[in-house]
Amino acid sequence: MRATIMYGPGDVRVEHVPDSTIIEPTDALVVVTHAAICGSDLWPYRGYGQFRPAGNRMGHEFIGIVEAVGSEVRTLKRGDFVAAPFAVSDGTCPFCQEGLHTSCVQGKFWDNIDLEGGQAEAVRVPLADGTLYRLPVRPDTALLPSLLTLTDVMATGHHAAVTARVGPGKIAAVVGDGAVGLCGVIAARRLGAEQVILMGRQPKRLELGKAFGATDIVTERGEEAIEKVRQLTGGYGAHAVLECVGDELAMQTAVNIARPGGAIGRVGVPHYAGIPPLFPTFFKNLTISGGPAPSRAYFDVLIPDVLEGRIEPGRVFDFVGGIESVPEGYRAMDERRAIKAMIEF
Amino acid sequence: MRATIMYGPGDVRVEHVPDSTIIEPTDALVVVTHAAICGSDLWPYRGYGQFRPAGNRMGHEFIGIVEAVGSEVRTLKRGDFVAAPFAVSDGTCPFCQEGLHTSCVQGKFWDNIDLEGGQAEAVRVPLADGTLYRLPVRPDTALLPSLLTLTDVMATGHHAAVTARVGPGKIAAVVGDGAVGLCGVIAARRLGAEQVILMGRQPKRLELGKAFGATDIVTERGEEAIEKVRQLTGGYGAHAVLECVGDELAMQTAVNIARPGGAIGRVGVPHYAGIPPLFPTFFKNLTISGGPAPSRAYFDVLIPDVLEGRIEPGRVFDFVGGIESVPEGYRAMDERRAIKAMIEF
């Protein structure tokens, strides 16, 4: 079978690897039908952070068909159409029970040297009962791109909105016009925000953001952006700020555009050392929240809106190709030619 | 009249100053009956942070009787018994309406060179209608110490508990056994916490914490303290952490003893640069909240429990003296001989 392997910054390849098989009795073997490339896949591709061991399998957003299950798997069977959230979880620990599957006591993130990756023809999925979500549709549905986003990017945008405490009548600001930010716009509107300010610089993305419900666009950066948001919010700032970039400037912008008493939901894989100074976070009584989204818990929340067409997060995919085009998908996203790439098998 | 003036680190004096008078039509003149010394008064006393101008009036926790009101004051009259929260607020701006009086658009903190201080025989109180809370008791009530705590320390403990999201059945941990931490214990129990872990080292304070409802005491510091809290919480940490110290070690302890998905409420006047690293704040999905407590909003919430004797935060006062003993009150608190000092006039 073929799988995607990261060898080093800028060096991602699709190669033949031994076929995936069941190892543990709680495993399922999934034949992938659709996978995505994540913004966070670009971090090692760009050489940011500590590089993971060369030879790491890539991909943590995928959908597919169960080919086989281990002897202890109870809720899944061969032929089930399933989605895999970006973290493995047992479904039974206290954190899974609370809906925080990304803190599962047995949990792991994909793209870990111990696990396989989803940008591959097949994947061994550990803790299959807890991890996989059975999709209530046929594999040929036109809704597939949107369903695929529930494995990570749409769940992550939703988590940003939830942790930023978006609610009816609130003013939300979304820092970043990448795929997560765009899904954050969908999520903020879905949760009732009256005004959604999208901050970014890429015309094509901003257009999609407007289609998703952004009411205002801010293309400025730094101090000018902060001033612009103040103007758009009666001088006070946004109640809810969705931090969807993950660098220090974005976080500084977030704390400065938040209204006193407001909240910031930060998601993705932030790459800064700490949360910025007490001024203004403390003295404005800001709440800073967020983290890795519990996608597994959000399927039940979000899937009805996808199935009934009320939200269309799949529109973030503007690059579609077969497995051989994975390296080109990385390049297109890295060069910002594509918002997000979907791989069809 | 006599007032308390800070001249420099370690140099606080009670001196004769010109009598306070009404200046603005929205002012009230309050003759102070009881004032307190705050843990935050010790910051300039100890020379921490940027020193405020020599000659600054001190005191932001006081109760007294209205002596006179300006021509535009509508809700107060001479003879009213009132409490002053630690921040001035107009009561009408959007933030006051939302209950976040410490972000009032016209607001100011006491101990500001523009304002007088409460460790004095009388105080000019700006924006009196919005700022002062009329107490529904006679000035000779035995409940006075507890009512005095509502101006700051008990409100601050409550704010820590609210922003740390304490609720029924939750495990709360209180970092710090000072007066704020002790009030945090009261607040956590009052909001329904099942287990309240108090972290501190002063036997007398810890005893009072137990009397206030702490179920567990942790006297260790740093890594050992973190390990102890883990043992006390089934290995996972506390749902709600009340950070009532304000230095970097305390904040690091707080983020390490918080359970994944938990919240930290930080209060007082923290003296560290930023919130510590992404590990573990981000990856544990911690919520970090808190700030200056809106004491003005919390009077209505807390006063019934004080009046009916369900909470007794006034027990934190273990030093009581007249105005001449203010400098000794500072010394006693600085040397940790006293938890908190009350001044009677």
XYZ file of C-alpha atoms in Angstrom:
690
model
C 0.000 0.000 0.000
C 1.024 3.638 -0.344
C 1.418 6.098 2.524
C 2.724 9.628 3.039
C 6.032 10.001 4.839
C 7.774 13.169 6.049
C 11.540 12.981 5.742
C 12.417 16.529 6.656
C 11.444 20.113 6.000
C 10.043 20.375 2.478
C 10.524 16.676 1.894
C 7.268 14.767 1.978
C 6.876 11.644 -0.179
C 4.310 9.029 -1.056
C 5.911 5.609 -0.808
C 5.095 1.939 -0.771
C 4.971 0.586 2.774
C 3.941 -2.777 4.226
C 0.178 -3.221 4.264
C -1.514 -2.106 7.457
C -2.955 -4.898 9.553
C -4.776 -5.447 12.811
C -2.285 -5.716 15.671
C -4.241 -5.152 18.877
C -7.652 -6.736 19.468
C -9.103 -3.216 19.826
C -7.838 -2.120 16.394
C -9.792 -1.562 13.223
C -8.278 -1.571 9.767
C -9.702 1.277 7.679
C -9.387 1.604 3.931
C -9.185 5.330 3.376
C -11.535 6.949 0.881
C -10.734 10.608 1.595
C -8.020 12.362 3.536
C -6.984 15.960 4.040
C -3.796 17.911 4.559
C -3.912 20.003 7.711
C -2.399 23.403 8.349
C -0.510 21.767 11.183
C 1.073 19.334 8.687
C 2.828 22.403 7.341
C 4.634 23.036 10.613
C 7.128 20.157 10.168
C 7.056 20.745 6.399
C 8.274 24.279 7.077
C 10.741 23.095 9.685
C 9.059 24.872 12.574
C 9.368 23.418 16.023
C 11.262 20.310 16.903
C 11.365 18.037 13.892
C 9.803 14.673 14.390
C 11.787 11.592 13.481
C 12.424 11.253 9.745
C 10.087 8.671 8.342
C 7.037 9.807 10.295
C 3.727 8.856 8.697
C 1.551 11.893 7.948
C -2.162 12.604 8.004
C -4.735 12.845 10.767
C -7.914 13.769 8.910
C -9.473 10.832 7.108
C -12.616 8.970 6.274
C -12.897 5.410 5.045
C -14.435 1.975 5.156
C -13.771 -0.575 7.840
C -11.984 -3.525 6.260
C -11.498 -5.610 9.404
C -11.821 -5.326 13.158
C -9.947 -6.875 16.093
C -11.582 -9.446 18.330
C -12.522 -6.913 21.030
C -14.120 -4.316 18.781
C -17.821 -4.275 19.539
C -19.457 -1.306 17.832
C -17.953 -1.522 14.361
C -17.967 -4.099 11.590
C -16.493 -4.634 8.165
C -18.141 -2.309 5.652
C -18.944 0.510 8.078
C -18.257 3.975 6.713
C -16.325 5.867 9.375
C -14.531 9.113 10.144
C -11.418 9.361 12.310
C -10.950 12.388 14.558
C -7.429 13.747 14.756
C -6.837 12.037 18.081
C -7.258 8.453 19.200
C -9.425 8.028 22.297
C -10.858 5.132 24.260
C -14.324 6.604 24.732
C -14.545 5.367 28.298
C -12.112 7.354 30.469
C -13.319 10.297 32.582
C -12.190 12.834 29.990
C -13.903 11.046 27.091
C -17.028 10.859 29.243
C -16.802 14.618 29.761
C -16.402 15.179 26.024
C -12.726 16.123 26.182
C -11.474 13.225 24.074
C -8.191 14.994 23.318
C -7.257 14.440 26.967
C -8.135 10.736 26.907
C -5.944 8.877 29.370
C -5.135 6.308 26.664
C -5.240 8.892 23.902
C -2.686 9.689 21.258
C -2.465 12.130 18.419
C -1.889 10.821 14.935
C 1.392 11.773 13.241
C 3.048 10.132 16.176
C 5.837 7.715 15.487
C 3.814 5.006 17.238
C 0.836 5.421 14.926
C 0.183 5.300 11.240
C -1.081 8.298 9.287
C -4.244 9.004 7.348
C -2.698 10.237 4.092
C -2.440 6.619 3.088
C -4.454 3.905 1.416
C -5.172 2.206 4.701
C -4.691 2.857 8.400
C -4.607 0.741 11.514
C -6.837 2.613 13.984
C -6.200 1.815 17.665
C -9.021 1.906 20.221
C -11.418 1.720 17.314
C -14.634 1.671 19.337
C -13.748 4.905 21.063
C -12.020 6.604 18.178
C -14.037 6.056 15.027
C -17.344 7.739 14.308
C -19.772 5.821 12.098
C -21.117 8.097 9.400
C -24.850 7.820 8.722
C -24.433 8.247 4.951
C -23.301 6.292 1.924
C -19.693 6.753 0.797
C -20.824 8.382 -2.424
C -22.559 11.339 -0.790
C -21.895 14.828 -2.117
C -21.530 15.871 1.511
C -18.216 14.056 1.845
C -15.929 17.099 1.818
C -17.943 18.694 4.600
C -18.023 15.443 6.580
C -14.262 15.164 6.180
C -13.827 18.595 7.811
C -15.444 17.256 10.978
C -12.358 15.145 11.629
C -10.424 18.301 12.430
C -10.733 21.675 10.748
C -14.439 22.336 11.276
C -14.297 20.820 14.760
C -11.334 23.062 15.485
C -13.151 26.176 14.269
C -16.109 25.140 16.411
C -13.847 24.641 19.422
C -12.416 28.129 18.932
C -15.934 29.540 18.910
C -17.102 27.509 21.913
C -14.059 28.342 24.023
C -14.298 32.009 22.982
C -17.857 31.816 24.352
C -19.630 32.915 21.195
C -23.334 33.191 21.787
C -26.444 34.895 20.443
C -25.978 38.594 19.863
C -22.247 38.567 20.548
C -19.547 40.204 18.470
C -16.985 37.654 17.323
C -13.614 38.339 15.732
C -11.697 35.645 13.893
C -7.942 36.121 13.689
C -6.740 34.328 10.560
C -8.309 33.480 7.217
C -6.902 29.970 6.874
C -9.146 26.942 6.766
C -9.546 26.942 10.560
C -10.416 30.630 10.631
C -12.947 30.164 7.845
C -14.531 27.285 9.745
C -14.442 29.565 12.800
C -16.616 32.021 10.869
C -19.123 29.232 10.174
C -19.039 28.223 13.830
C -19.446 31.760 15.148
C -22.490 32.367 12.958
C -23.884 28.968 13.828
C -23.665 29.838 17.543
C -25.533 33.066 16.998
C -22.907 35.791 16.712
C -24.491 38.963 15.401
C -21.290 40.400 13.976
C -18.348 38.316 12.760
C -15.168 40.194 11.939
C -12.727 38.175 9.838
C -9.086 39.275 9.916
C -6.890 38.170 7.042
C -5.231 39.239 3.826
C -5.980 36.705 1.104
C -8.797 37.978 -1.162
C -9.982 34.508 -2.164
C -10.170 33.361 1.435
C -11.881 36.518 2.572
C -14.495 36.036 -0.145
C -15.193 32.547 1.156
C -15.321 33.988 4.664
C -18.031 36.394 3.550
C -19.922 33.515 1.985
C -19.651 31.718 5.332
C -21.168 34.707 7.113
C -18.413 37.176 8.015
C -19.993 40.601 8.352
C -16.772 42.643 8.376
C -13.307 42.144 6.951
C -10.111 43.574 8.423
C -7.042 43.308 6.211
C -4.772 45.478 8.339
C -2.213 43.938 10.717
C -0.804 44.820 14.130
C -1.777 48.180 15.631
C -3.797 49.192 12.583
C -5.839 46.018 12.779
C -6.519 46.592 16.464
C -7.681 50.141 15.749
C -9.915 48.931 12.930
C -11.606 46.354 15.110
C -12.169 48.977 17.790
C -13.856 51.183 15.219
C -16.072 48.296 14.136
C -17.121 47.487 17.707
C -18.114 50.821 19.166
C -14.665 51.268 20.649
C -14.775 48.307 22.983
C -13.613 45.263 21.046
C -15.097 41.830 20.421
C -16.757 39.677 23.054
C -15.321 36.540 21.506
C -11.991 36.253 19.710
C -11.155 33.085 17.775
C -7.367 32.858 17.524
C -6.829 30.695 14.453
C -3.245 31.471 13.464
C -1.050 30.402 16.338
C 1.827 32.836 16.278
C 2.739 35.507 18.749
C 1.515 38.456 16.705
C -1.871 36.805 16.272
C -2.163 36.186 19.991
C -1.172 39.755 20.769
C -3.769 40.981 18.320
C -6.338 38.712 19.945
C -5.799 40.056 23.453
C -5.867 43.611 22.199
C -9.097 43.327 20.225
C -10.946 41.498 22.996
C -13.486 43.544 24.890
C -13.057 43.712 28.689
C -14.648 40.596 30.123
C -14.308 38.870 26.739
C -12.841 35.499 25.882
C -10.228 34.174 23.485
C -10.437 30.679 22.075
C -7.107 29.538 20.722
C -6.804 26.446 18.579
C -4.578 24.647 16.141
C -0.995 24.164 17.196
C 0.190 27.515 18.539
C 3.877 28.255 18.223
C 4.641 30.864 20.822
C 6.161 30.596 24.262
C 3.460 31.936 26.534
C 0.395 34.091 26.710
C 1.239 37.754 26.541
C 1.436 40.175 29.416
C -0.863 40.956 32.272
C -1.698 44.168 30.491
C -4.188 43.678 29.037
C -5.108 40.059 29.793
C -5.484 40.406 33.544
C -6.697 43.952 33.911
C -9.329 43.454 31.209
C -10.582 40.293 32.907
C -10.030 38.309 29.722
C -10.627 34.598 29.611
C -8.100 32.651 27.580
C -9.188 29.202 26.653
C -8.961 26.609 23.921
C -6.650 23.771 23.041
C -6.846 20.690 20.846
C -10.476 20.314 19.777
C -12.302 17.188 20.936
C -13.471 16.423 17.399
C -14.855 13.088 18.487
C -17.343 14.823 20.763
C -18.299 17.411 18.177
C -19.474 14.965 15.503
C -22.827 14.612 17.229
C -23.109 18.379 17.577
C -22.178 19.336 14.030
C -23.257 16.477 11.821
C -26.964 17.368 11.668
C -26.088 20.780 10.225
C -23.846 19.158 7.621
C -26.408 16.518 6.669
C -29.133 19.111 6.306
C -26.905 21.495 4.373
C -27.022 24.330 6.883
C -23.244 24.527 6.944
C -20.840 23.720 4.117
C -17.351 23.662 5.593
C -16.226 21.374 2.739
C -15.962 24.498 0.601
C -12.540 25.101 2.174
C -11.138 22.351 -0.068
C -9.889 24.091 -3.205
C -7.316 21.454 -4.082
C -8.397 17.898 -4.853
C -6.135 15.122 -6.081
C -5.225 11.480 -5.781
C -2.620 10.107 -3.410
C 0.168 10.802 -5.906
C -0.609 14.512 -5.605
C -0.026 14.688 -1.849
C 3.389 16.394 -2.227
C 1.854 18.935 -4.594
C -0.946 19.479 -2.063
C 1.647 20.341 0.594
C 3.394 22.708 -1.817
C 0.151 24.406 -2.843
C -0.824 24.974 0.770
C 2.672 26.052 1.773
C 2.729 28.617 -1.040
C -0.814 29.655 -0.146
C -2.072 28.714 -3.597
C -4.550 26.398 -1.903
C -6.573 26.910 1.254
C -6.777 23.211 1.953
C -6.179 19.999 0.045
C -8.379 16.907 -0.108
C -7.016 13.562 -1.262
C -9.382 11.101 -2.932
C -8.482 7.434 -3.114
C -8.101 65.012 59.266
C -5.654 62.141 59.273
C -4.828 59.949 56.261
C -2.338 57.237 55.369
C 0.422 58.190 52.972
C 3.045 55.980 51.344
C 6.393 57.689 50.941
C 8.446 54.788 49.717
C 9.160 51.129 50.396
C 8.684 50.439 54.095
C 7.717 54.041 54.748
C 4.007 54.466 55.348
C 2.800 57.218 57.667
C -0.396 58.586 59.111
C -0.391 62.351 58.735
C -2.603 65.359 59.007
C -3.923 66.428 55.614
C -6.484 69.016 54.520
C -10.037 67.890 55.190
C -11.712 66.039 52.319
C -14.534 67.957 50.649
C -16.989 67.586 47.821
C -15.392 68.754 44.554
C -17.525 67.321 41.752
C -21.331 67.359 41.874
C -21.262 63.552 41.635
C -19.056 63.184 44.721
C -19.978 61.978 48.160
C -17.982 62.735 51.273
C -17.712 59.638 53.455
C -16.599 59.616 57.074
C -14.803 56.322 57.415
C -15.783 53.976 60.234
C -13.720 50.935 59.229
C -10.931 50.375 56.731
C -8.631 47.495 55.901
C -5.097 46.993 54.725
C -4.927 44.920 51.554
C -2.319 42.404 50.503
C -1.826 44.574 47.440
C -0.928 47.518 49.703
C 2.147 45.489 50.578
C 3.417 45.536 46.998
C 4.548 49.181 47.108
C 5.432 48.755 50.784
C 7.819 46.014 49.741
C 9.058 47.992 46.770
C 7.745 45.565 44.170
C 6.787 46.896 40.783
C 7.039 50.477 39.705
C 6.790 52.703 42.749
C 3.910 55.092 42.699
C 4.617 58.754 43.360
C 5.742 59.449 46.923
C 2.861 60.923 48.861
C 0.235 58.581 47.453
C -2.809 58.154 49.673
C -3.388 54.538 50.669
C -6.425 52.347 51.252
C -9.146 51.005 49.014
C -11.269 48.923 51.397
C -13.525 51.038 53.576
C -16.943 51.482 55.046
C -18.394 54.667 56.463
C -21.183 57.166 56.770
C -22.135 59.674 54.135
C -21.432 63.145 55.474
C -22.422 65.124 52.392
C -23.313 64.591 48.747
C -22.801 66.675 45.627
C -25.736 68.263 43.828
C -26.050 65.496 41.244
C -26.004 62.550 43.631
C -29.452 60.986 43.561
C -29.397 57.669 45.407
C -27.479 58.595 48.563
C -28.024 61.042 51.373
C -26.278 62.243 54.509
C -26.337 59.547 57.164
C -26.357 56.558 54.812
C -24.073 53.725 55.872
C -22.082 52.698 52.831
C -19.312 50.437 51.599
C -16.829 51.413 48.888
C -15.613 48.748 46.466
C -11.951 48.938 45.558
C -12.725 50.615 42.254
C -14.769 53.682 41.394
C -17.457 53.085 38.769
C -20.284 55.059 37.229
C -22.865 52.276 37.348
C -24.244 53.193 33.937
C -21.670 52.292 31.266
C -21.943 49.041 29.294
C -19.430 47.277 31.534
C -21.142 48.305 34.763
C -24.415 47.140 33.243
C -22.774 43.782 32.524
C -21.497 43.557 36.100
C -17.858 44.204 35.222
C -17.520 47.436 37.188
C -13.726 47.187 37.243
C -13.795 47.921 33.508
C -16.069 50.951 33.893
C -15.326 53.458 31.144
C -15.130 56.223 33.746
C -13.668 53.924 36.378
C -10.569 54.324 38.463
C -8.852 52.299 41.104
C -8.210 53.855 44.479
C -4.557 54.359 45.502
C -4.306 56.434 42.387
C -2.658 59.813 42.638
C -5.908 61.399 41.433
C -7.956 59.892 44.242
C -7.891 59.868 47.989
C -7.454 56.689 50.013
C -9.625 54.827 52.456
C -7.135 54.433 55.319
C -8.178 57.890 56.400
C -10.766 59.613 58.546
C -12.719 60.753 55.514
C -12.710 60.214 51.764
C -14.070 62.071 48.787
C -15.773 59.358 46.701
C -16.219 60.214 43.008
C -19.197 58.905 41.008
C -20.856 58.187 44.318
C -24.142 56.851 42.922
C -22.347 54.206 40.930
C -19.580 53.458 43.369
C -21.022 53.252 46.856
C -23.169 50.405 48.091
C -25.689 51.248 50.788
C -25.474 48.711 53.594
C -28.791 47.471 54.956
C -27.552 47.389 58.562
C -26.747 49.752 61.401
C -23.141 50.843 61.824
C -22.887 49.010 65.138
C -23.536 45.542 63.729
C -21.285 42.688 64.737
C -21.212 41.757 61.074
C -19.050 44.738 60.229
C -15.763 42.902 59.697
C -17.443 40.528 57.256
C -19.204 43.391 55.478
C -15.879 45.189 55.185
C -14.408 42.174 53.367
C -16.983 42.631 50.617
C -15.196 45.781 49.488
C -12.331 43.678 48.207
C -10.935 40.531 49.783
C -14.079 38.387 49.906
C -15.207 39.714 46.532
C -11.786 38.840 45.178
C -11.923 35.310 46.573
C -15.385 34.957 45.065
C -14.124 36.238 41.716
C -11.340 33.657 41.784
C -13.916 30.938 42.392
C -16.344 32.203 39.752
C -13.677 32.600 37.081
C -12.192 29.200 38.006
C -15.718 27.878 37.331
C -16.266 26.258 40.704
C -19.584 24.468 40.794
C -21.407 21.716 42.621
C -19.362 18.547 42.954
C -16.177 20.069 41.593
C -12.723 19.760 43.070
C -11.254 23.177 43.824
C -7.667 23.983 44.732
C -6.704 27.293 46.289
C -3.117 28.396 45.772
C -2.186 30.630 48.681
C -3.309 30.887 52.298
C -3.405 34.664 52.525
C -6.639 36.516 53.167
C -7.690 36.222 49.522
C -6.988 32.497 49.458
C -8.917 31.997 52.678
C -11.870 33.902 51.223
C -11.420 31.748 48.122
C -12.002 28.690 50.307
C -15.247 30.236 51.578
C -16.275 31.068 48.017
C -15.453 27.617 46.654
C -17.516 25.911 49.348
C -20.308 28.406 48.889
C -20.442 27.566 45.163
C -20.705 23.872 45.917
C -17.189 22.468 45.608
C -17.061 18.987 47.057
C -13.361 19.049 47.794
C -11.350 22.183 48.523
C -7.583 21.815 48.670
C -5.830 24.723 50.345
C -2.144 25.200 49.548
C -0.091 27.203 52.014
C 2.429 27.015 54.814
C 1.247 29.125 57.751
C -0.343 26.907 60.435
C -2.626 29.616 61.778
C -3.938 30.457 58.319
C -4.397 26.834 57.396
C -6.440 26.312 60.572
C -8.709 29.157 59.560
C -8.899 27.653 56.078
C -10.129 24.402 57.583
C -12.703 26.314 59.597
C -13.810 27.938 56.326
C -14.280 24.536 54.730
C -10.977 23.379 53.245
C -11.056 19.586 53.069
C -7.355 19.049 52.356
C -4.195 20.967 53.127
C -1.037 20.919 51.031
C 2.008 22.491 52.644
C 4.521 21.365 50.034
C 5.762 23.710 47.299
C 6.749 23.363 43.648
C 6.954 19.846 42.211
C 6.129 18.197 45.540
C 2.982 20.269 45.864
C 1.907 19.313 42.355
C 2.447 15.639 43.114
C 0.493 15.922 46.361
C -2.486 17.522 44.634
C -2.412 14.793 42.004
C -2.551 12.182 44.747
C -5.501 13.955 46.348
C -7.446 14.125 43.091
C -7.230 10.619 41.710
C -4.250 11.570 39.592
C -6.006 14.127 37.436
C -5.835 17.460 39.257
C -8.438 20.015 40.260
C -11.307 21.204 38.085
C -11.006 24.714 39.462
C -7.817 26.405 40.611
C -7.985 29.700 42.468
C -4.639 31.457 42.032
C -4.469 33.771 45.045
C -0.770 34.564 45.301
C 0.221 36.322 42.133
C 3.798 35.284 41.541
C 5.262 33.128 38.836
C 5.736 30.009 40.948
C 2.121 30.158 42.072
C 0.900 30.466 38.504
C 3.095 27.571 37.409
C 1.727 25.490 40.250
C -1.786 26.471 39.232
C -1.426 25.318 35.637
C 0.197 22.081 36.737
C -2.437 21.111 39.286
C -5.354 21.919 36.987
C -7.139 18.942 35.534
C -7.405 18.806 31.718
C -10.364 20.941 30.728
C -10.129 22.792 34.039
C -10.027 26.497 34.743
C -7.784 28.856 36.658
C -9.130 32.025 38.221
C -6.353 34.473 38.991
C -6.947 37.488 41.159
C -5.229 40.135 43.211
C -2.429 41.984 41.525
C -0.243 39.367 39.844
C 3.399 40.220 39.425
C 4.665 38.051 36.624
C 5.257 38.789 32.999
C 2.975 36.388 31.209
C 1.087 33.171 31.523
C 3.370 30.164 31.370
C 3.998 27.900 28.422
C 1.724 26.120 26.012
C 2.594 22.950 27.789
C 0.432 22.426 29.702
C -1.994 25.337 29.295
C -2.892 24.714 25.660
C -2.605 20.969 25.392
C -4.656 20.462 28.544
C -7.387 22.761 27.249
C -7.096 24.931 30.341
C -9.124 28.069 30.709
C -7.263 30.959 32.309
C -9.475 33.704 33.562
C -9.808 36.264 36.303
C -8.733 39.829 36.860
C -9.744 42.645 39.186
C -12.943 41.534 40.914
C -16.058 43.600 40.247
C -16.756 43.941 43.977
C -19.551 46.405 43.312
C -21.482 43.706 41.450
C -20.813 41.046 44.064
C -22.356 42.909 47.024
C -25.823 41.804 45.948
C -24.600 38.240 45.501
C -22.731 37.870 48.770
C -24.447 40.120 51.256
C -27.370 37.801 52.064
C -24.931 35.106 53.159
C -23.091 37.587 55.374
C -26.278 38.988 56.887
C -27.591 35.527 57.641
C -24.283 34.328 59.031
C -23.695 31.593 56.466
C -20.251 32.965 55.694
C -17.902 34.777 58.069
C -15.084 36.201 55.989
C -14.469 38.848 58.655
C -12.572 36.189 60.576
C -9.570 36.966 58.375
C -8.996 40.124 60.444
C -6.605 39.165 63.194
C -5.197 42.641 63.711
C -7.458 45.464 64.799
C -6.329 48.959 65.727
C -7.031 52.642 65.421
C -5.697 54.872 62.676
C -2.455 55.469 64.571
C -1.706 51.770 64.275
C -1.811 51.696 60.459
C 1.997 51.546 60.112
C 2.104 48.672 62.610
C -0.656 46.964 60.619
C 1.514 47.132 57.506
C 4.487 45.772 59.437
C 2.476 42.942 60.965
C 1.143 41.891 57.569
C 4.526 42.299 55.900
C 6.142 40.075 58.528
C 3.227 37.654 58.287
C 2.372 38.131 61.930
C -1.104 39.183 60.830
C -3.318 37.770 58.094
C -5.129 41.033 57.603
C -5.529 44.287 59.494
C -8.724 46.214 60.195
C -8.636 49.855 61.221
C -11.449 51.204 63.393
C -12.085 54.917 63.581
